[in-house]
mmCIF file of C-alpha atoms in Angstrom:
data_model
loop_
_atom_site.group_PDB
_atom_site.id
_atom_site.type_symbol
_atom_site.label_atom_id
_atom_site.label_comp_id
_atom_site.label_asym_id
_atom_site.label_seq_id
_atom_site.Cartn_x
_atom_site.Cartn_y
_atom_site.Cartn_z
ATOM 1 C CA UNK A 1 -168.738 -64.156 23.633
ATOM 2 C CA UNK A 2 -167.078 -65.175 26.895
ATOM 3 C CA UNK A 3 -163.933 -66.349 25.124
ATOM 4 C CA UNK A 4 -163.740 -63.116 23.146
ATOM 5 C CA UNK A 5 -163.964 -61.100 26.363
ATOM 6 C CA UNK A 6 -161.404 -63.237 28.204
ATOM 7 C CA UNK A 7 -158.986 -62.921 25.294
ATOM 8 C CA UNK A 8 -158.960 -59.136 25.610
ATOM 9 C CA UNK A 9 -157.352 -59.594 29.043
ATOM 10 C CA UNK A 10 -154.244 -61.158 27.437
ATOM 11 C CA UNK A 11 -154.633 -64.288 29.551
ATOM 12 C CA UNK A 12 -152.386 -67.282 28.842
ATOM 13 C CA UNK A 13 -154.141 -70.056 26.916
ATOM 14 C CA UNK A 14 -154.418 -72.376 29.928
ATOM 15 C CA UNK A 15 -155.867 -69.668 32.199
ATOM 16 C CA UNK A 16 -158.359 -68.664 29.530
ATOM 17 C CA UNK A 17 -159.637 -72.237 29.219
ATOM 18 C CA UNK A 18 -159.784 -72.570 33.018
ATOM 19 C CA UNK A 19 -162.044 -69.512 33.199
ATOM 20 C CA UNK A 20 -164.223 -70.923 30.414
ATOM 21 C CA UNK A 21 -164.424 -74.279 32.200
ATOM 22 C CA UNK A 22 -165.662 -72.585 35.379
ATOM 23 C CA UNK A 23 -168.124 -70.465 33.430
ATOM 24 C CA UNK A 24 -169.640 -73.448 31.613
ATOM 25 C CA UNK A 25 -169.943 -75.353 34.900
ATOM 26 C CA UNK A 26 -171.800 -72.400 36.460
ATOM 27 C CA UNK A 27 -174.081 -72.041 33.437
ATOM 28 C CA UNK A 28 -174.966 -75.735 33.597
ATOM 29 C CA UNK A 29 -175.644 -75.528 37.334
ATOM 30 C CA UNK A 30 -177.873 -72.477 36.987
ATOM 31 C CA UNK A 31 -179.790 -73.797 33.993
ATOM 32 C CA UNK A 32 -180.139 -77.236 35.540
ATOM 33 C CA UNK A 33 -181.903 -75.721 38.528
ATOM 34 C CA UNK A 34 -184.736 -74.425 36.328
ATOM 35 C CA UNK A 35 -188.116 -75.968 35.836
ATOM 36 C CA UNK A 36 -187.454 -77.222 32.330
ATOM 37 C CA UNK A 37 -185.114 -80.001 31.375
ATOM 38 C CA UNK A 38 -181.855 -78.505 30.069
ATOM 39 C CA UNK A 39 -179.232 -80.275 28.040
ATOM 40 C CA UNK A 40 -176.507 -77.889 29.178
ATOM 41 C CA UNK A 41 -173.203 -76.964 27.630
ATOM 42 C CA UNK A 42 -171.162 -79.623 29.397
ATOM 43 C CA UNK A 43 -169.033 -81.474 26.900
ATOM 44 C CA UNK A 44 -168.322 -78.458 24.711
ATOM 45 C CA UNK A 45 -164.728 -78.596 23.514
ATOM 46 C CA UNK A 46 -162.302 -75.791 22.813
ATOM 47 C CA UNK A 47 -158.802 -75.262 21.445
ATOM 48 C CA UNK A 48 -156.951 -72.049 22.240
ATOM 49 C CA UNK A 49 -153.714 -71.227 20.410
ATOM 50 C CA UNK A 50 -151.678 -68.034 20.834
ATOM 51 C CA UNK A 51 -149.010 -67.147 18.272
ATOM 52 C CA UNK A 52 -146.151 -64.796 19.160
ATOM 53 C CA UNK A 53 -144.859 -63.100 16.007
ATOM 54 C CA UNK A 54 -141.645 -62.053 17.805
ATOM 55 C CA UNK A 55 -140.445 -65.484 18.953
ATOM 56 C CA UNK A 56 -142.372 -67.601 16.439
ATOM 57 C CA UNK A 57 -143.773 -69.684 19.290
ATOM 58 C CA UNK A 58 -147.278 -71.112 19.480
ATOM 59 C CA UNK A 59 -148.727 -71.783 22.923
ATOM 60 C CA UNK A 60 -151.732 -74.105 22.707
ATOM 61 C CA UNK A 61 -154.140 -75.661 25.185
ATOM 62 C CA UNK A 62 -157.088 -77.889 24.441
ATOM 63 C CA UNK A 63 -160.165 -78.881 26.413
ATOM 64 C CA UNK A 64 -161.215 -82.147 24.808
ATOM 65 C CA UNK A 65 -160.734 -80.693 21.317
ATOM 66 C CA UNK A 66 -158.666 -82.038 18.398
ATOM 67 C CA UNK A 67 -155.197 -80.563 18.235
ATOM 68 C CA UNK A 68 -153.842 -78.398 15.446
ATOM 69 C CA UNK A 69 -151.871 -79.241 12.320
ATOM 70 C CA UNK A 70 -148.751 -77.428 11.119
ATOM 71 C CA UNK A 71 -147.983 -77.220 7.409
ATOM 72 C CA UNK A 72 -144.291 -76.384 7.064
ATOM 73 C CA UNK A 73 -142.947 -74.200 4.227
ATOM 74 C CA UNK A 74 -141.538 -77.296 2.490
ATOM 75 C CA UNK A 75 -145.021 -78.833 2.318
ATOM 76 C CA UNK A 76 -144.612 -81.412 5.089
ATOM 77 C CA UNK A 77 -147.332 -81.733 7.710
ATOM 78 C CA UNK A 78 -147.113 -82.450 11.425
ATOM 79 C CA UNK A 79 -149.696 -82.913 14.170
ATOM 80 C CA UNK A 80 -147.996 -81.741 17.410
ATOM 81 C CA UNK A 81 -149.028 -83.616 20.531
ATOM 82 C CA UNK A 82 -150.938 -81.426 22.968
ATOM 83 C CA UNK A 83 -151.811 -82.351 26.561
ATOM 84 C CA UNK A 84 -155.556 -82.977 26.547
ATOM 85 C CA UNK A 85 -157.745 -81.670 29.358
ATOM 86 C CA UNK A 86 -161.420 -82.624 29.881
ATOM 87 C CA UNK A 87 -164.119 -80.832 27.865
ATOM 88 C CA UNK A 88 -165.428 -77.547 29.223
ATOM 89 C CA UNK A 89 -167.617 -77.972 32.261
ATOM 90 C CA UNK A 90 -166.057 -81.313 33.197
ATOM 91 C CA UNK A 91 -162.676 -80.096 34.431
ATOM 92 C CA UNK A 92 -163.795 -79.843 38.068
ATOM 93 C CA UNK A 93 -161.161 -77.205 38.707
ATOM 94 C CA UNK A 94 -158.290 -79.273 37.334
ATOM 95 C CA UNK A 95 -155.464 -77.143 35.900
ATOM 96 C CA UNK A 96 -155.251 -76.929 32.132
ATOM 97 C CA UNK A 97 -151.946 -77.822 30.489
ATOM 98 C CA UNK A 98 -150.252 -76.134 27.563
ATOM 99 C CA UNK A 99 -147.719 -77.058 24.900
ATOM 100 C CA UNK A 100 -145.243 -74.630 23.368
ATOM 101 C CA UNK A 101 -143.855 -75.185 19.887
ATOM 102 C CA UNK A 102 -141.783 -73.017 17.562
ATOM 103 C CA UNK A 103 -142.922 -72.810 13.960
ATOM 104 C CA UNK A 104 -140.975 -71.336 11.021
ATOM 105 C CA UNK A 105 -142.063 -68.207 9.214
ATOM 106 C CA UNK A 106 -144.425 -68.985 6.366
ATOM 107 C CA UNK A 107 -145.847 -72.087 8.017
ATOM 108 C CA UNK A 108 -149.607 -72.575 8.207
ATOM 109 C CA UNK A 109 -151.485 -73.322 11.417
ATOM 110 C CA UNK A 110 -154.597 -75.397 10.755
ATOM 111 C CA UNK A 111 -157.349 -75.592 13.386
ATOM 112 C CA UNK A 112 -160.482 -77.671 12.877
ATOM 113 C CA UNK A 113 -163.423 -79.349 14.554
ATOM 114 C CA UNK A 114 -163.880 -83.105 14.794
ATOM 115 C CA UNK A 115 -166.659 -82.979 12.200
ATOM 116 C CA UNK A 116 -163.926 -82.560 9.599
ATOM 117 C CA UNK A 117 -162.323 -85.857 10.621
ATOM 118 C CA UNK A 118 -165.156 -88.186 11.536
ATOM 119 C CA UNK A 119 -167.989 -89.496 9.397
ATOM 120 C CA UNK A 120 -170.142 -92.592 9.209
ATOM 121 C CA UNK A 121 -167.465 -94.519 7.332
ATOM 122 C CA UNK A 122 -164.294 -92.922 8.713
ATOM 123 C CA UNK A 123 -162.793 -92.913 12.202
ATOM 124 C CA UNK A 124 -160.537 -90.248 13.690
ATOM 125 C CA UNK A 125 -157.233 -91.905 12.794
ATOM 126 C CA UNK A 126 -158.284 -92.407 9.196
ATOM 127 C CA UNK A 127 -159.531 -88.822 9.132
ATOM 128 C CA UNK A 128 -156.203 -87.492 10.412
ATOM 129 C CA UNK A 129 -154.321 -89.428 7.752
ATOM 130 C CA UNK A 130 -156.626 -88.059 5.049
ATOM 131 C CA UNK A 131 -156.275 -84.538 6.425
ATOM 132 C CA UNK A 132 -152.494 -84.806 6.420
ATOM 133 C CA UNK A 133 -152.553 -85.927 2.794
ATOM 134 C CA UNK A 134 -154.859 -83.041 1.844
ATOM 135 C CA UNK A 135 -152.641 -80.485 3.580
ATOM 136 C CA UNK A 136 -149.324 -81.733 2.179
ATOM 137 C CA UNK A 137 -147.906 -80.368 -1.014
ATOM 138 C CA UNK A 138 -146.591 -77.208 -2.640
ATOM 139 C CA UNK A 139 -147.054 -73.764 -1.123
ATOM 140 C CA UNK A 140 -150.628 -72.486 -1.169
ATOM 141 C CA UNK A 141 -152.466 -69.508 0.212
ATOM 142 C CA UNK A 142 -154.636 -70.122 3.304
ATOM 143 C CA UNK A 143 -157.720 -69.811 1.093
ATOM 144 C CA UNK A 144 -156.370 -72.434 -1.312
ATOM 145 C CA UNK A 145 -155.533 -74.710 1.621
ATOM 146 C CA UNK A 146 -159.088 -74.427 2.940
ATOM 147 C CA UNK A 147 -160.530 -75.222 -0.489
ATOM 148 C CA UNK A 148 -158.258 -78.247 -0.893
ATOM 149 C CA UNK A 149 -159.106 -79.616 2.552
ATOM 150 C CA UNK A 150 -162.864 -79.171 2.193
ATOM 151 C CA UNK A 151 -162.754 -80.716 -1.269
ATOM 152 C CA UNK A 152 -160.886 -83.776 -0.018
ATOM 153 C CA UNK A 153 -162.479 -84.216 3.404
ATOM 154 C CA UNK A 154 -166.106 -83.165 3.162
ATOM 155 C CA UNK A 155 -168.108 -86.384 2.934
ATOM 156 C CA UNK A 156 -171.468 -86.622 1.276
ATOM 157 C CA UNK A 157 -174.371 -86.450 3.672
ATOM 158 C CA UNK A 158 -172.276 -84.638 6.294
ATOM 159 C CA UNK A 159 -174.468 -83.922 9.322
ATOM 160 C CA UNK A 160 -171.987 -82.442 11.793
ATOM 161 C CA UNK A 161 -170.962 -78.805 11.766
ATOM 162 C CA UNK A 162 -167.463 -78.124 10.456
ATOM 163 C CA UNK A 163 -165.143 -75.238 11.275
ATOM 164 C CA UNK A 164 -161.761 -74.842 9.585
ATOM 165 C CA UNK A 165 -159.255 -72.060 10.240
ATOM 166 C CA UNK A 166 -155.929 -71.646 8.442
ATOM 167 C CA UNK A 167 -153.456 -68.936 9.469
ATOM 168 C CA UNK A 168 -150.068 -68.282 7.885
ATOM 169 C CA UNK A 169 -147.332 -67.312 10.322
ATOM 170 C CA UNK A 170 -144.972 -64.423 9.887
ATOM 171 C CA UNK A 171 -142.220 -62.952 12.041
ATOM 172 C CA UNK A 172 -141.922 -59.333 13.023
ATOM 173 C CA UNK A 173 -138.884 -57.623 11.489
ATOM 174 C CA UNK A 174 -136.122 -57.471 14.163
ATOM 175 C CA UNK A 175 -135.602 -53.826 13.194
ATOM 176 C CA UNK A 176 -139.128 -53.182 14.486
ATOM 177 C CA UNK A 177 -138.373 -54.598 17.952
ATOM 178 C CA UNK A 178 -136.615 -52.742 20.787
ATOM 179 C CA UNK A 179 -135.955 -54.146 24.283
ATOM 180 C CA UNK A 180 -134.360 -52.861 27.484
ATOM 181 C CA UNK A 181 -133.627 -54.278 30.939
ATOM 182 C CA UNK A 182 -134.497 -51.864 33.755
ATOM 183 C CA UNK A 183 -132.690 -51.874 37.145
ATOM 184 C CA UNK A 184 -134.794 -51.587 40.306
ATOM 185 C CA UNK A 185 -133.840 -47.948 40.699
ATOM 186 C CA UNK A 186 -136.124 -44.928 40.132
ATOM 187 C CA UNK A 187 -133.164 -43.150 38.533
ATOM 188 C CA UNK A 188 -133.213 -45.756 35.742
ATOM 189 C CA UNK A 189 -136.598 -44.569 34.433
ATOM 190 C CA UNK A 190 -135.256 -41.468 32.691
ATOM 191 C CA UNK A 191 -132.440 -43.161 30.678
ATOM 192 C CA UNK A 192 -134.803 -45.895 29.438
ATOM 193 C CA UNK A 193 -137.458 -43.344 28.551
ATOM 194 C CA UNK A 194 -134.895 -41.332 26.579
ATOM 195 C CA UNK A 195 -133.712 -44.478 24.783
ATOM 196 C CA UNK A 196 -137.318 -45.229 23.809
ATOM 197 C CA UNK A 197 -137.701 -41.690 22.463
ATOM 198 C CA UNK A 198 -134.614 -42.128 20.281
ATOM 199 C CA UNK A 199 -135.995 -45.380 18.888
ATOM 200 C CA UNK A 200 -139.331 -43.709 18.108
ATOM 201 C CA UNK A 201 -137.423 -41.049 16.179
ATOM 202 C CA UNK A 202 -135.625 -43.777 14.217
ATOM 203 C CA UNK A 203 -139.035 -45.204 13.301
ATOM 204 C CA UNK A 204 -140.385 -41.799 12.253
ATOM 205 C CA UNK A 205 -142.890 -41.667 15.116
ATOM 206 C CA UNK A 206 -141.901 -38.323 16.612
ATOM 207 C CA UNK A 207 -145.513 -37.126 16.584
ATOM 208 C CA UNK A 208 -146.493 -39.661 19.261
ATOM 209 C CA UNK A 209 -143.232 -39.542 21.213
ATOM 210 C CA UNK A 210 -144.538 -37.238 23.963
ATOM 211 C CA UNK A 211 -147.596 -39.382 24.713
ATOM 212 C CA UNK A 212 -145.549 -42.575 24.532
ATOM 213 C CA UNK A 213 -142.965 -41.205 26.966
ATOM 214 C CA UNK A 214 -145.711 -40.316 29.461
ATOM 215 C CA UNK A 215 -147.199 -43.821 29.265
ATOM 216 C CA UNK A 216 -143.809 -45.508 29.596
ATOM 217 C CA UNK A 217 -142.849 -43.285 32.550
ATOM 218 C CA UNK A 218 -145.969 -44.376 34.449
ATOM 219 C CA UNK A 219 -145.604 -48.059 33.624
ATOM 220 C CA UNK A 220 -141.858 -48.271 34.317
ATOM 221 C CA UNK A 221 -142.155 -46.287 37.564
ATOM 222 C CA UNK A 222 -144.920 -48.597 38.773
ATOM 223 C CA UNK A 223 -142.842 -51.663 37.896
ATOM 224 C CA UNK A 224 -139.782 -50.291 39.726
ATOM 225 C CA UNK A 225 -141.799 -49.238 42.758
ATOM 226 C CA UNK A 226 -144.149 -52.194 43.141
ATOM 227 C CA UNK A 227 -142.769 -55.001 40.971
ATOM 228 C CA UNK A 228 -139.744 -57.256 41.117
ATOM 229 C CA UNK A 229 -136.915 -58.256 38.809
ATOM 230 C CA UNK A 230 -136.604 -58.859 35.940
ATOM 231 C CA UNK A 231 -138.146 -55.601 34.715
ATOM 232 C CA UNK A 232 -138.228 -55.292 30.931
ATOM 233 C CA UNK A 233 -139.452 -52.755 28.413
ATOM 234 C CA UNK A 234 -140.285 -53.767 24.857
ATOM 235 C CA UNK A 235 -141.502 -51.704 21.892
ATOM 236 C CA UNK A 236 -143.079 -53.442 18.896
ATOM 237 C CA UNK A 237 -143.767 -51.409 15.778
ATOM 238 C CA UNK A 238 -145.991 -53.265 13.341
ATOM 239 C CA UNK A 239 -149.397 -52.036 12.211
ATOM 240 C CA UNK A 240 -149.392 -50.000 15.411
ATOM 241 C CA UNK A 241 -146.958 -49.238 18.215
ATOM 242 C CA UNK A 242 -147.174 -51.596 21.204
ATOM 243 C CA UNK A 243 -145.483 -50.630 24.472
ATOM 244 C CA UNK A 244 -144.884 -53.490 26.917
ATOM 245 C CA UNK A 245 -143.545 -53.234 30.461
ATOM 246 C CA UNK A 246 -143.201 -56.472 32.412
ATOM 247 C CA UNK A 247 -141.836 -57.483 35.786
ATOM 248 C CA UNK A 248 -141.306 -60.666 37.738
ATOM 249 C CA UNK A 249 -144.158 -60.336 40.239
ATOM 250 C CA UNK A 250 -147.044 -62.796 40.215
ATOM 251 C CA UNK A 251 -149.801 -60.175 40.467
ATOM 252 C CA UNK A 252 -151.858 -59.275 37.416
ATOM 253 C CA UNK A 253 -151.998 -55.531 36.658
ATOM 254 C CA UNK A 254 -155.282 -53.788 35.947
ATOM 255 C CA UNK A 255 -156.404 -50.244 35.276
ATOM 256 C CA UNK A 256 -157.966 -48.427 38.209
ATOM 257 C CA UNK A 257 -159.908 -45.206 37.785
ATOM 258 C CA UNK A 258 -159.047 -42.565 40.362
ATOM 259 C CA UNK A 259 -161.865 -41.079 42.438
ATOM 260 C CA UNK A 260 -162.166 -37.320 42.783
ATOM 261 C CA UNK A 261 -160.397 -37.382 46.160
ATOM 262 C CA UNK A 262 -157.647 -39.894 45.281
ATOM 263 C CA UNK A 263 -154.112 -38.594 45.306
ATOM 264 C CA UNK A 264 -152.806 -41.440 43.150
ATOM 265 C CA UNK A 265 -153.912 -43.575 40.240
ATOM 266 C CA UNK A 266 -154.278 -40.735 37.738
ATOM 267 C CA UNK A 267 -151.005 -40.976 35.874
ATOM 268 C CA UNK A 268 -151.769 -43.556 33.200
ATOM 269 C CA UNK A 269 -155.084 -41.969 32.310
#
């Protein structure tokens, strides 16, 4: 539940795991202070991977968890090396590290728990070799990949829980991406807003153009007024329209609801 909530904040993978690490440490401290003996959550592991369908990059961070596997379109398999941080609750405030890799379109990202690799008669290295052999081969759907892996790897008498996730990557059509650089000048807001409106018309989204222009005006104006260079605007049209405005400042933006007497803070709402 905590990870789901943190992910809605669009945090980078390493920051998300850092928040989880602190949360688990607090939970263990609070529960440990109770009257009853508590085993705690310390030692829980986690892998967080974020895929960007525009750049094709995967940003991954792991807290004591096995890394991911990449099945390339030609059927070859690789296990990218990820910097390993301590399990959740044991980080003691140490910064989490991330790895960034670029994967081709049509590749499969395979995430799994250690129960898939280890058994009474198989160590981790042997398990990784067996997993690589099970993943390699001709193109399959994610469902077929899962079935093949479970069929090859699931030992009899398995006692540990197993989780397996397979996701096929795809790239967003470049024709569905629009980007602009914005100078640090309030006069630059109008030309960029007009350019966005023209692109919405090209995409057949005239019915939401007015609302989109209002949102972009507020976001771009705030970035010009309070942010720093580089200021960029990006529109992504996939299953929905995503409007992104970014700047070079180190502060994290957040929505603020205006009080009845506030003279500012109403625009975005």
